[in-house]
Amino acid sequence: MIGKTVSHYKIIERIGAGGMGEVYLAEDTELRRRVALKFLPPGYSTAPDVLTRFKREARAAAALNHPNIITIHEVAMHGDRPYIVMAYVEGESLSEQIRSKSLSLPTVIDIAIQIGEGLSKAHQADVVHRDLKPDNIVIDEDGRAKILDFGLAKLRGATKLTDEASTLGTVFYMSPEQTRGEDVGPRSDLFSLGTVLYEMITGQLPFGGEHMAAVMYAITTEEPQPLRRFNNDVTPGLERIVFKMLAKDPGERYQTAADLVADLKHERKLSQLNASTARRRSGPRKRGPRTLKIAIPSSLLFIAILLVLILKPFRVEIAPDRQAEASENMLAVMYFENLADRGDEKRLGEIITSLLITDLSASDALRVVSSQRLYDILKGLDKEGTRNIDRNTATLVANRAGAQWMLLGNILQAEPTLVVTYQLVDVASGDVKDSQRVDGASGESIFSLVDRMTVELRNELSLTLATRGDIDRPVAEITTSSPDAYRHYLEGMEHLNKNYKEEAIESFRKAIEIDSTLAMAHLELAVPNLPLSFAEKQRHVKLARRYSTKVSERDRHFINSLYAIYFGRTSESIRELHAVIAKHPDDKRAYYGLSVIHWIVLSKRDQALTYARKAIELDPLYKLAYNRLAYIYIDLGEYEKALEAVDTYIALGPDEPNPYDTQAEVYGLLGRLDDAINGYKKAIEIKPDFGIAAVSLGNMYLFRQDYATAEAYYRQYLSHQTADLRAAARHALSRVPLHQGKFENTLAMLDRYIAADEADPYGGEYSGEFRADKYWSKALVYTQLGDYRKAIAAGQKALEIERTSGRGGSWRTLVELHARSKDFAAAETLLSSTTLDTTRWSGEDRAEFYYSHGIIEFEKGSYAAACDHFERAVFDDPEFYTQYALAVAYLKANRLTEAVRAFERILNEYSRQRADDPINSVLVYYYAGLAYQDSGMNVKAVAQFERFLDIWKDADPGIEEMADARRRLDSLKGGT
C-alpha cells in the first residue's frame, strides 16, 4: 500500500495494525493535510449486513464533534475494502505511556476526565464505544486524550475474523455483561474506563488470566486488589471512584459519564487545593476554636465534647481504604440475610449479627470486626444499608477489615421458630471451615440461639478462652432480653452515627421504655449535644453505671470513664481507657478518648496528636479522628496538615454534612469567607436542619457585613422544633445591630427576646444558658456605654438563671464586669471563691481562671502582670476572647512587636466564638490600628481604622473609640 494513492489520499507509511485492520499515514492531496487511513480486513466485503452496520456506526461516530474524540473525515470503500479517514494525531497511545512511564496521579485524573468527557458526548448521541482500552486512546503532544474507533467493537462482535490473541487484548477491558454476550450500553464503557484508570494508576490490570476464559471468569466473579497495594499516593476518594466504575452490576456504577466526570473533577480539585494551600499557606501561627456547635459554660464544654467523642462517635469511617493485612483470629460477622423476609422489617438479620459480635467479643482470644466498621466499609463500597451480602462482597469486606475468618449466615425461618444457617469461611483460601444449621426450639429466644452459635464457633476456632465471667454469660445478660428493645437501640445507633439527634433520642427512649435496664441506651442518651436537659443527661449516665453489670467488660470501662468525666475525675477516666487498651490494644475509641482528654483537659497537644494518630493507624478510615486532627493542627499552627485532615474527612464522607461543616469552620479561621460560606451551604444542602449550620452561615455573612442575609439565616431557627435552637436564634439575631454598634437598638431587641423566651416554655439542656446569654449581652452593652451599675445587675441576673438551671454559672464574666467598674474588691472576692483545681478542670476552665486574674490586673493598670495571665489563658484555650485580651494587653504594655503579631493572628480569623463577641469583634480593628500606628506602620494603621469606621458607620453617636479613630485617620492622611 505504501506509495499508492487511494482516492485523493497518498499512502506514506503504515503506522499500526491489529485485529480490526491496518492503519496508514497518508497525505490528503486536495486539502494538503496529513490523515490516518484505517482499512478494515478484506473479509468484511463478504458480509453485506455487517458492512451496512459498519457504515451506519462509523457515520454516527463521524457526527461526534468533541476535542477528546478523534475526528472522522470520511467513510469510503477501496475496491472491496472499507476504510475510514481520520485526523492524524502526533503522539503516543495510552498503552505506550503506561508501559514507558509512571503516570502521576494528577495526570491520570486529567486523562480520565478527558476520556469521560468524550464518552459523555458520545453517549448523549446514543453512540457506545464497546472497545475502550489504552490502545484506542491517543495522547497528543499537548497532553490531550483522543478516543479512537467508536462503534467498531459492535462490528467485531458480529464476526469471527479475529483470533483469540487479538481478542484477548480486548477482553481484559470488557464489562461483565459484555463477556456474557449481552447487549451493552453506556455503563459498559464506564466499566472499561474503570479498567483503564486502574491500569494507569497501578500499572496492573484489575482482572488477569492466561486465557480468555480465565479473564472472563475474573471479570464476572472476582474483586480487584486495592489500589493502595500498588500506589501509596492513592486517596480514598479516588479508590472509591474506581471501585464504583468496576461494580459488577451496571446499576451500581455511575449512571452517566457526566456523573463520573463530576466526581473526578472534585477529586482533582481536592488535589489542587492541597498543592495550592501548601504554596500559599504561610504567616504567623494561629490558634483555632473547639468544635462544639452551641456555646456552653467552660466547666461543661469539656464534658460536652468528651462525652460525644470518647464513646460512640456519631460519624466514623465509611470509605474503603487499603486492604488490611489479615490478622490472626480476626473474624468479620456479615449481616445475616433474612430469606424468610427479604425486607427484614424486624431487623432480625442485623440483631443476630450485632449480638454475635457482642457475644464473641467477650473472648480475649478472638478479635471481631465491629458492626460500625462493617457498616462503614459497605458504605464505602456504595452498598450502604445493604443487608443481602453476596460471597464476593463479603470477601472484599473481610479483606478490607483485615479479617482471617468471615461468617456468612441466612435466616431460613422466623416463625413459629427461628431457623438459621451459617458458614465459617477462611478468607484467604475461600475454604469453608464449618457449616451449620441451627434450629430454634419451641419458645427459644433469639438470644439463646445466638449463645448456642457462639459456643459452636468458639469450639470450631479452637480458641483458648480466658476465665473471665463475661465469656460464659448469656448474651442477654450483657445486652437485653428483649428483641424489640435491642432493635430500637440499633436504630438509635444508626441515627446517632449520622448525627440525626431527634431520631436517635426517639429510638433510645423506645428501647428504654421496653427495657429500662438497657445500659448502653442510657449511655447514648447522656451524650450532651443531644437536645435534652442537663439533669436528664446526668440521670441517664448514672443509670448507665447502675446497670453496667449488663454490658461487656469493655463497655463497662467506657461507662466508668464517662462517669468519671462527669464528676471531674480525669485521672480515673484515663485509667479506665488504658484498661481497655491493655486487653484490647486495637480499640481505636480508647486511643481517641485519650487524645481528647490530653488535648482539651490537659492542654498537652503533642500527646493528643500522638493518640489521634494511633487511632488512625488502627483504622486509616477513622473519619472522626481526621476531624479532630484538623483542630489539633490548627491549635499547633500547622494549617497545611489541618486542611489535609479535612480533605481526607470529606473524601471519606462526601455525602455527609459534618465534613463540610468542619471544612467551613477551618476556612473561617483562615479568613476565607467565601470558602467558608460554600462549606456551610454544602452541609445544609445535604441536611437542611443539620446542627446550627445555618447560624454559622449567618455568622459568615455577619462578618461580610451582609446583614440582611445573616438575619435571614438566623431566623430559620425561630420555628425550629428544638426549643434550645429557637432561643439560640433569638440571641443570634441580637448580634446584627450589636455588630453595627447600635447599642440602644440592641438593648430594646434583647428585652423583646427575653420576653419571648419566657413565653416559650422549654427545658432543653441549654435552656437556662440561652436565657442567660441575653442578660450577658445586655451586661456587655451597658459596660460599653459605661453604665456599670446596670451591667452588673444584668450579669447577676444571668448568673442567677444559669445556677437555677443547674448550669453552674459563668463567674468569669461577672469578675470582668466588677473589674471594669473598678470594684476590685468585689472582683477579687468572687474570684477567691474559686480555687484552681488542676485535677478536675479542663483547659477552658483554667483559661477562664487565668483570664479573670488577667482582667483584674489589666484594669488596675498592671499590664505586665495582665500579659502573663492572658498568655496562660491563651495556652489553655486559644479562643477569640483570650487572644484579643492578650493583644490589647501587649499594646498597653508597649510590647508593640508582640501586639502586632497577636492582632494579626485574629484580624481575619472568623469563628463562631468571635461572632458571639460582636463588640470586641469590631473593636479589634480599632486596637490593631493603634498597634500599627505606634509601630510606625501607618499604611496598615489606616486600613484598620477605615475598616473599623466602615463597620460602625451607622453606630450610635458618642462612641469614644470612633471619635479617636477619626482623629487618628485624619492625622495619618495629612488632614486637620
PDB file of N, CA, C and O in Angstrom, residues 26-77:
ATOM      1  N   ALA A  26      -1.257   9.016   5.687  1.00  0.00           N
ATOM      2  CA  ALA A  26      -1.437   9.422   4.290  1.00  0.00           C
ATOM      3  C   ALA A  26      -1.516  10.942   4.206  1.00  0.00           C
ATOM      4  O   ALA A  26      -1.709  11.633   5.204  1.00  0.00           O
ATOM      5  N   GLU A  27      -1.342  11.442   2.970  1.00  0.00           N
ATOM      6  CA  GLU A  27      -1.479  12.880   2.722  1.00  0.00           C
ATOM      7  C   GLU A  27      -2.737  13.117   1.898  1.00  0.00           C
ATOM      8  O   GLU A  27      -2.958  12.474   0.872  1.00  0.00           O
ATOM      9  N   ASP A  28      -3.578  14.018   2.398  1.00  0.00           N
ATOM     10  CA  ASP A  28      -4.756  14.429   1.640  1.00  0.00           C
ATOM     11  C   ASP A  28      -4.265  15.406   0.577  1.00  0.00           C
ATOM     12  O   ASP A  28      -3.912  16.551   0.878  1.00  0.00           O
ATOM     13  N   THR A  29      -4.226  14.948  -0.685  1.00  0.00           N
ATOM     14  CA  THR A  29      -3.627  15.763  -1.745  1.00  0.00           C
ATOM     15  C   THR A  29      -4.473  16.970  -2.103  1.00  0.00           C
ATOM     16  O   THR A  29      -3.970  17.921  -2.692  1.00  0.00           O
ATOM     17  N   GLU A  30      -5.761  16.950  -1.727  1.00  0.00           N
ATOM     18  CA  GLU A  30      -6.625  18.096  -2.047  1.00  0.00           C
ATOM     19  C   GLU A  30      -6.526  19.180  -0.983  1.00  0.00           C
ATOM     20  O   GLU A  30      -6.421  20.370  -1.295  1.00  0.00           O
ATOM     21  N   LEU A  31      -6.556  18.744   0.291  1.00  0.00           N
ATOM     22  CA  LEU A  31      -6.564  19.730   1.368  1.00  0.00           C
ATOM     23  C   LEU A  31      -5.179  19.937   1.986  1.00  0.00           C
ATOM     24  O   LEU A  31      -5.019  20.729   2.908  1.00  0.00           O
ATOM     25  N   ARG A  32      -4.172  19.223   1.464  1.00  0.00           N
ATOM     26  CA  ARG A  32      -2.802  19.373   1.919  1.00  0.00           C
ATOM     27  C   ARG A  32      -2.680  19.172   3.439  1.00  0.00           C
ATOM     28  O   ARG A  32      -2.156  20.011   4.155  1.00  0.00           O
ATOM     29  N   ARG A  33      -3.168  18.073   3.903  1.00  0.00           N
ATOM     30  CA  ARG A  33      -3.053  17.773   5.321  1.00  0.00           C
ATOM     31  C   ARG A  33      -2.771  16.284   5.492  1.00  0.00           C
ATOM     32  O   ARG A  33      -3.078  15.474   4.628  1.00  0.00           O
ATOM     33  N   ARG A  34      -2.205  15.948   6.639  1.00  0.00           N
ATOM     34  CA  ARG A  34      -1.948  14.550   6.936  1.00  0.00           C
ATOM     35  C   ARG A  34      -3.178  13.932   7.613  1.00  0.00           C
ATOM     36  O   ARG A  34      -3.813  14.575   8.459  1.00  0.00           O
ATOM     37  N   VAL A  35      -3.471  12.709   7.213  1.00  0.00           N
ATOM     38  CA  VAL A  35      -4.608  11.993   7.773  1.00  0.00           C
ATOM     39  C   VAL A  35      -4.176  10.563   8.066  1.00  0.00           C
ATOM     40  O   VAL A  35      -3.095  10.120   7.663  1.00  0.00           O
ATOM     41  N   ALA A  36      -5.030   9.848   8.798  1.00  0.00           N
ATOM     42  CA  ALA A  36      -4.816   8.429   9.061  1.00  0.00           C
ATOM     43  C   ALA A  36      -5.920   7.649   8.356  1.00  0.00           C
ATOM     44  O   ALA A  36      -7.108   7.993   8.484  1.00  0.00           O
ATOM     45  N   LEU A  37      -5.519   6.643   7.594  1.00  0.00           N
ATOM     46  CA  LEU A  37      -6.484   5.779   6.904  1.00  0.00           C
ATOM     47  C   LEU A  37      -6.510   4.424   7.601  1.00  0.00           C
ATOM     48  O   LEU A  37      -5.454   3.777   7.752  1.00  0.00           O
ATOM     49  N   LYS A  38      -7.691   4.017   8.023  1.00  0.00           N
ATOM     50  CA  LYS A  38      -7.832   2.714   8.655  1.00  0.00           C
ATOM     51  C   LYS A  38      -8.591   1.804   7.700  1.00  0.00           C
ATOM     52  O   LYS A  38      -9.771   2.041   7.415  1.00  0.00           O
ATOM     53  N   PHE A  39      -7.913   0.743   7.221  1.00  0.00           N
ATOM     54  CA  PHE A  39      -8.531  -0.231   6.332  1.00  0.00           C
ATOM     55  C   PHE A  39      -9.003  -1.428   7.152  1.00  0.00           C
ATOM     56  O   PHE A  39      -8.226  -2.013   7.920  1.00  0.00           O
ATOM     57  N   LEU A  40     -10.278  -1.768   6.993  1.00  0.00           N
ATOM     58  CA  LEU A  40     -10.793  -2.936   7.680  1.00  0.00           C
ATOM     59  C   LEU A  40     -10.390  -4.204   6.937  1.00  0.00           C
ATOM     60  O   LEU A  40     -10.102  -4.153   5.740  1.00  0.00           O
ATOM     61  N   PRO A  41     -10.356  -5.346   7.602  1.00  0.00           N
ATOM     62  CA  PRO A  41      -9.947  -6.593   6.952  1.00  0.00           C
ATOM     63  C   PRO A  41     -10.801  -6.904   5.726  1.00  0.00           C
ATOM     64  O   PRO A  41     -11.994  -6.583   5.701  1.00  0.00           O
ATOM     65  N   PRO A  42     -10.226  -7.570   4.716  1.00  0.00           N
ATOM     66  CA  PRO A  42     -10.967  -7.874   3.480  1.00  0.00           C
ATOM     67  C   PRO A  42     -12.221  -8.696   3.718  1.00  0.00           C
ATOM     68  O   PRO A  42     -13.185  -8.597   2.975  1.00  0.00           O
ATOM     69  N   GLY A  43     -12.253  -9.514   4.717  1.00  0.00           N
ATOM     70  CA  GLY A  43     -13.391 -10.391   4.956  1.00  0.00           C
ATOM     71  C   GLY A  43     -14.706  -9.667   5.138  1.00  0.00           C
ATOM     72  O   GLY A  43     -15.780 -10.264   4.996  1.00  0.00           O
ATOM     73  N   TYR A  44     -14.664  -8.377   5.458  1.00  0.00           N
ATOM     74  CA  TYR A  44     -15.914  -7.644   5.661  1.00  0.00           C
ATOM     75  C   TYR A  44     -16.721  -7.527   4.362  1.00  0.00           C
ATOM     76  O   TYR A  44     -17.928  -7.334   4.391  1.00  0.00           O
ATOM     77  N   SER A  45     -16.040  -7.641   3.232  1.00  0.00           N
ATOM     78  CA  SER A  45     -16.760  -7.492   1.959  1.00  0.00           C
ATOM     79  C   SER A  45     -17.739  -8.633   1.731  1.00  0.00           C
ATOM     80  O   SER A  45     -18.635  -8.531   0.901  1.00  0.00           O
ATOM     81  N   THR A  46     -17.568  -9.744   2.443  1.00  0.00           N
ATOM     82  CA  THR A  46     -18.448 -10.893   2.246  1.00  0.00           C
ATOM     83  C   THR A  46     -19.676 -10.828   3.131  1.00  0.00           C
ATOM     84  O   THR A  46     -20.498 -11.738   3.102  1.00  0.00           O
ATOM     85  N   ALA A  47     -19.821  -9.812   3.921  1.00  0.00           N
ATOM     86  CA  ALA A  47     -20.962  -9.709   4.838  1.00  0.00           C
ATOM     87  C   ALA A  47     -21.649  -8.378   4.621  1.00  0.00           C
ATOM     88  O   ALA A  47     -21.349  -7.399   5.309  1.00  0.00           O
ATOM     89  N   PRO A  48     -22.585  -8.322   3.669  1.00  0.00           N
ATOM     90  CA  PRO A  48     -23.242  -7.039   3.351  1.00  0.00           C
ATOM     91  C   PRO A  48     -23.943  -6.402   4.543  1.00  0.00           C
ATOM     92  O   PRO A  48     -23.894  -5.182   4.716  1.00  0.00           O
ATOM     93  N   ASP A  49     -24.614  -7.227   5.365  1.00  0.00           N
ATOM     94  CA  ASP A  49     -25.322  -6.654   6.514  1.00  0.00           C
ATOM     95  C   ASP A  49     -24.337  -6.029   7.508  1.00  0.00           C
ATOM     96  O   ASP A  49     -24.594  -4.982   8.116  1.00  0.00           O
ATOM     97  N   VAL A  50     -23.159  -6.684   7.633  1.00  0.00           N
ATOM     98  CA  VAL A  50     -22.139  -6.135   8.520  1.00  0.00           C
ATOM     99  C   VAL A  50     -21.597  -4.822   7.963  1.00  0.00           C
ATOM    100  O   VAL A  50     -21.371  -3.856   8.692  1.00  0.00           O
ATOM    101  N   LEU A  51     -21.406  -4.792   6.632  1.00  0.00           N
ATOM    102  CA  LEU A  51     -20.915  -3.558   6.014  1.00  0.00           C
ATOM    103  C   LEU A  51     -21.897  -2.410   6.212  1.00  0.00           C
ATOM    104  O   LEU A  51     -21.516  -1.275   6.496  1.00  0.00           O
ATOM    105  N   THR A  52     -23.155  -2.715   6.071  1.00  0.00           N
ATOM    106  CA  THR A  52     -24.180  -1.678   6.257  1.00  0.00           C
ATOM    107  C   THR A  52     -24.143  -1.138   7.674  1.00  0.00           C
ATOM    108  O   THR A  52     -24.212   0.075   7.902  1.00  0.00           O
ATOM    109  N   ARG A  53     -24.037  -2.066   8.620  1.00  0.00           N
ATOM    110  CA  ARG A  53     -23.995  -1.644  10.011  1.00  0.00           C
ATOM    111  C   ARG A  53     -22.717  -0.844  10.282  1.00  0.00           C
ATOM    112  O   ARG A  53     -22.732   0.149  11.010  1.00  0.00           O
ATOM    113  N   PHE A  54     -21.599  -1.286   9.686  1.00  0.00           N
ATOM    114  CA  PHE A  54     -20.342  -0.571   9.856  1.00  0.00           C
ATOM    115  C   PHE A  54     -20.463   0.878   9.386  1.00  0.00           C
ATOM    116  O   PHE A  54     -20.058   1.809  10.081  1.00  0.00           O
ATOM    117  N   LYS A  55     -21.059   1.078   8.231  1.00  0.00           N
ATOM    118  CA  LYS A  55     -21.198   2.440   7.720  1.00  0.00           C
ATOM    119  C   LYS A  55     -22.097   3.280   8.628  1.00  0.00           C
ATOM    120  O   LYS A  55     -21.829   4.461   8.867  1.00  0.00           O
ATOM    121  N   ARG A  56     -23.164   2.650   9.110  1.00  0.00           N
ATOM    122  CA  ARG A  56     -24.072   3.393   9.994  1.00  0.00           C
ATOM    123  C   ARG A  56     -23.352   3.808  11.280  1.00  0.00           C
ATOM    124  O   ARG A  56     -23.462   4.944  11.736  1.00  0.00           O
ATOM    125  N   GLU A  57     -22.614   2.848  11.881  1.00  0.00           N
ATOM    126  CA  GLU A  57     -21.888   3.130  13.121  1.00  0.00           C
ATOM    127  C   GLU A  57     -20.800   4.176  12.890  1.00  0.00           C
ATOM    128  O   GLU A  57     -20.617   5.099  13.684  1.00  0.00           O
ATOM    129  N   ALA A  58     -20.055   4.019  11.801  1.00  0.00           N
ATOM    130  CA  ALA A  58     -18.957   4.933  11.515  1.00  0.00           C
ATOM    131  C   ALA A  58     -19.478   6.337  11.254  1.00  0.00           C
ATOM    132  O   ALA A  58     -18.869   7.326  11.677  1.00  0.00           O
ATOM    133  N   ARG A  59     -20.603   6.441  10.552  1.00  0.00           N
ATOM    134  CA  ARG A  59     -21.152   7.775  10.281  1.00  0.00           C
ATOM    135  C   ARG A  59     -21.687   8.423  11.552  1.00  0.00           C
ATOM    136  O   ARG A  59     -21.608   9.643  11.718  1.00  0.00           O
ATOM    137  N   ALA A  60     -22.255   7.607  12.457  1.00  0.00           N
ATOM    138  CA  ALA A  60     -22.702   8.161  13.738  1.00  0.00           C
ATOM    139  C   ALA A  60     -21.507   8.698  14.524  1.00  0.00           C
ATOM    140  O   ALA A  60     -21.569   9.780  15.128  1.00  0.00           O
ATOM    141  N   ALA A  61     -20.397   7.935  14.490  1.00  0.00           N
ATOM    142  CA  ALA A  61     -19.188   8.396  15.167  1.00  0.00           C
ATOM    143  C   ALA A  61     -18.633   9.643  14.495  1.00  0.00           C
ATOM    144  O   ALA A  61     -18.112  10.547  15.152  1.00  0.00           O
ATOM    145  N   ALA A  62     -18.746   9.697  13.166  1.00  0.00           N
ATOM    146  CA  ALA A  62     -18.231  10.859  12.432  1.00  0.00           C
ATOM    147  C   ALA A  62     -18.994  12.123  12.777  1.00  0.00           C
ATOM    148  O   ALA A  62     -18.479  13.229  12.633  1.00  0.00           O
ATOM    149  N   ALA A  63     -20.244  11.951  13.243  1.00  0.00           N
ATOM    150  CA  ALA A  63     -21.056  13.119  13.592  1.00  0.00           C
ATOM    151  C   ALA A  63     -20.644  13.725  14.932  1.00  0.00           C
ATOM    152  O   ALA A  63     -21.070  14.831  15.266  1.00  0.00           O
ATOM    153  N   LEU A  64     -19.823  12.997  15.698  1.00  0.00           N
ATOM    154  CA  LEU A  64     -19.399  13.497  17.003  1.00  0.00           C
ATOM    155  C   LEU A  64     -18.332  14.578  16.830  1.00  0.00           C
ATOM    156  O   LEU A  64     -17.378  14.400  16.081  1.00  0.00           O
ATOM    157  N   ASN A  65     -18.517  15.656  17.499  1.00  0.00           N
ATOM    158  CA  ASN A  65     -17.563  16.766  17.426  1.00  0.00           C
ATOM    159  C   ASN A  65     -17.149  17.128  18.843  1.00  0.00           C
ATOM    160  O   ASN A  65     -17.882  17.801  19.570  1.00  0.00           O
ATOM    161  N   HIS A  66     -15.981  16.628  19.235  1.00  0.00           N
ATOM    162  CA  HIS A  66     -15.534  16.854  20.615  1.00  0.00           C
ATOM    163  C   HIS A  66     -14.007  16.789  20.631  1.00  0.00           C
ATOM    164  O   HIS A  66     -13.405  15.972  19.932  1.00  0.00           O
ATOM    165  N   PRO A  67     -13.356  17.648  21.416  1.00  0.00           N
ATOM    166  CA  PRO A  67     -11.885  17.676  21.416  1.00  0.00           C
ATOM    167  C   PRO A  67     -11.241  16.384  21.897  1.00  0.00           C
ATOM    168  O   PRO A  67     -10.043  16.168  21.659  1.00  0.00           O
ATOM    169  N   ASN A  68     -11.990  15.511  22.601  1.00  0.00           N
ATOM    170  CA  ASN A  68     -11.417  14.260  23.095  1.00  0.00           C
ATOM    171  C   ASN A  68     -11.867  13.046  22.289  1.00  0.00           C
ATOM    172  O   ASN A  68     -11.703  11.902  22.732  1.00  0.00           O
ATOM    173  N   ILE A  69     -12.439  13.295  21.115  1.00  0.00           N
ATOM    174  CA  ILE A  69     -12.808  12.217  20.202  1.00  0.00           C
ATOM    175  C   ILE A  69     -12.123  12.494  18.867  1.00  0.00           C
ATOM    176  O   ILE A  69     -12.182  13.611  18.342  1.00  0.00           O
ATOM    177  N   ILE A  70     -11.459  11.474  18.338  1.00  0.00           N
ATOM    178  CA  ILE A  70     -10.752  11.663  17.080  1.00  0.00           C
ATOM    179  C   ILE A  70     -11.741  12.060  15.984  1.00  0.00           C
ATOM    180  O   ILE A  70     -12.852  11.528  15.908  1.00  0.00           O
ATOM    181  N   THR A  71     -11.379  13.006  15.169  1.00  0.00           N
ATOM    182  CA  THR A  71     -12.268  13.478  14.104  1.00  0.00           C
ATOM    183  C   THR A  71     -12.250  12.501  12.925  1.00  0.00           C
ATOM    184  O   THR A  71     -11.185  12.116  12.438  1.00  0.00           O
ATOM    185  N   ILE A  72     -13.429  12.098  12.471  1.00  0.00           N
ATOM    186  CA  ILE A  72     -13.562  11.229  11.300  1.00  0.00           C
ATOM    187  C   ILE A  72     -13.983  12.095  10.112  1.00  0.00           C
ATOM    188  O   ILE A  72     -15.019  12.754  10.149  1.00  0.00           O
ATOM    189  N   HIS A  73     -13.140  12.066   9.061  1.00  0.00           N
ATOM    190  CA  HIS A  73     -13.409  12.903   7.891  1.00  0.00           C
ATOM    191  C   HIS A  73     -14.298  12.204   6.870  1.00  0.00           C
ATOM    192  O   HIS A  73     -15.126  12.849   6.212  1.00  0.00           O
ATOM    193  N   GLU A  74     -14.129  10.899   6.743  1.00  0.00           N
ATOM    194  CA  GLU A  74     -14.802  10.230   5.622  1.00  0.00           C
ATOM    195  C   GLU A  74     -14.870   8.729   5.884  1.00  0.00           C
ATOM    196  O   GLU A  74     -14.004   8.151   6.541  1.00  0.00           O
ATOM    197  N   VAL A  75     -15.914   8.078   5.354  1.00  0.00           N
ATOM    198  CA  VAL A  75     -16.059   6.629   5.351  1.00  0.00           C
ATOM    199  C   VAL A  75     -16.254   6.223   3.893  1.00  0.00           C
ATOM    200  O   VAL A  75     -17.151   6.736   3.209  1.00  0.00           O
ATOM    201  N   ALA A  76     -15.393   5.333   3.377  1.00  0.00           N
ATOM    202  CA  ALA A  76     -15.457   5.011   1.942  1.00  0.00           C
ATOM    203  C   ALA A  76     -14.996   3.576   1.710  1.00  0.00           C
ATOM    204  O   ALA A  76     -14.664   2.837   2.637  1.00  0.00           O
ATOM    205  N   MET A  77     -14.978   3.184   0.427  1.00  0.00           N
ATOM    206  CA  MET A  77     -14.526   1.857   0.020  1.00  0.00           C
ATOM    207  C   MET A  77     -13.344   2.003  -0.941  1.00  0.00           C
ATOM    208  O   MET A  77     -13.305   2.912  -1.767  1.00  0.00           O
TER     209      MET A  77
END
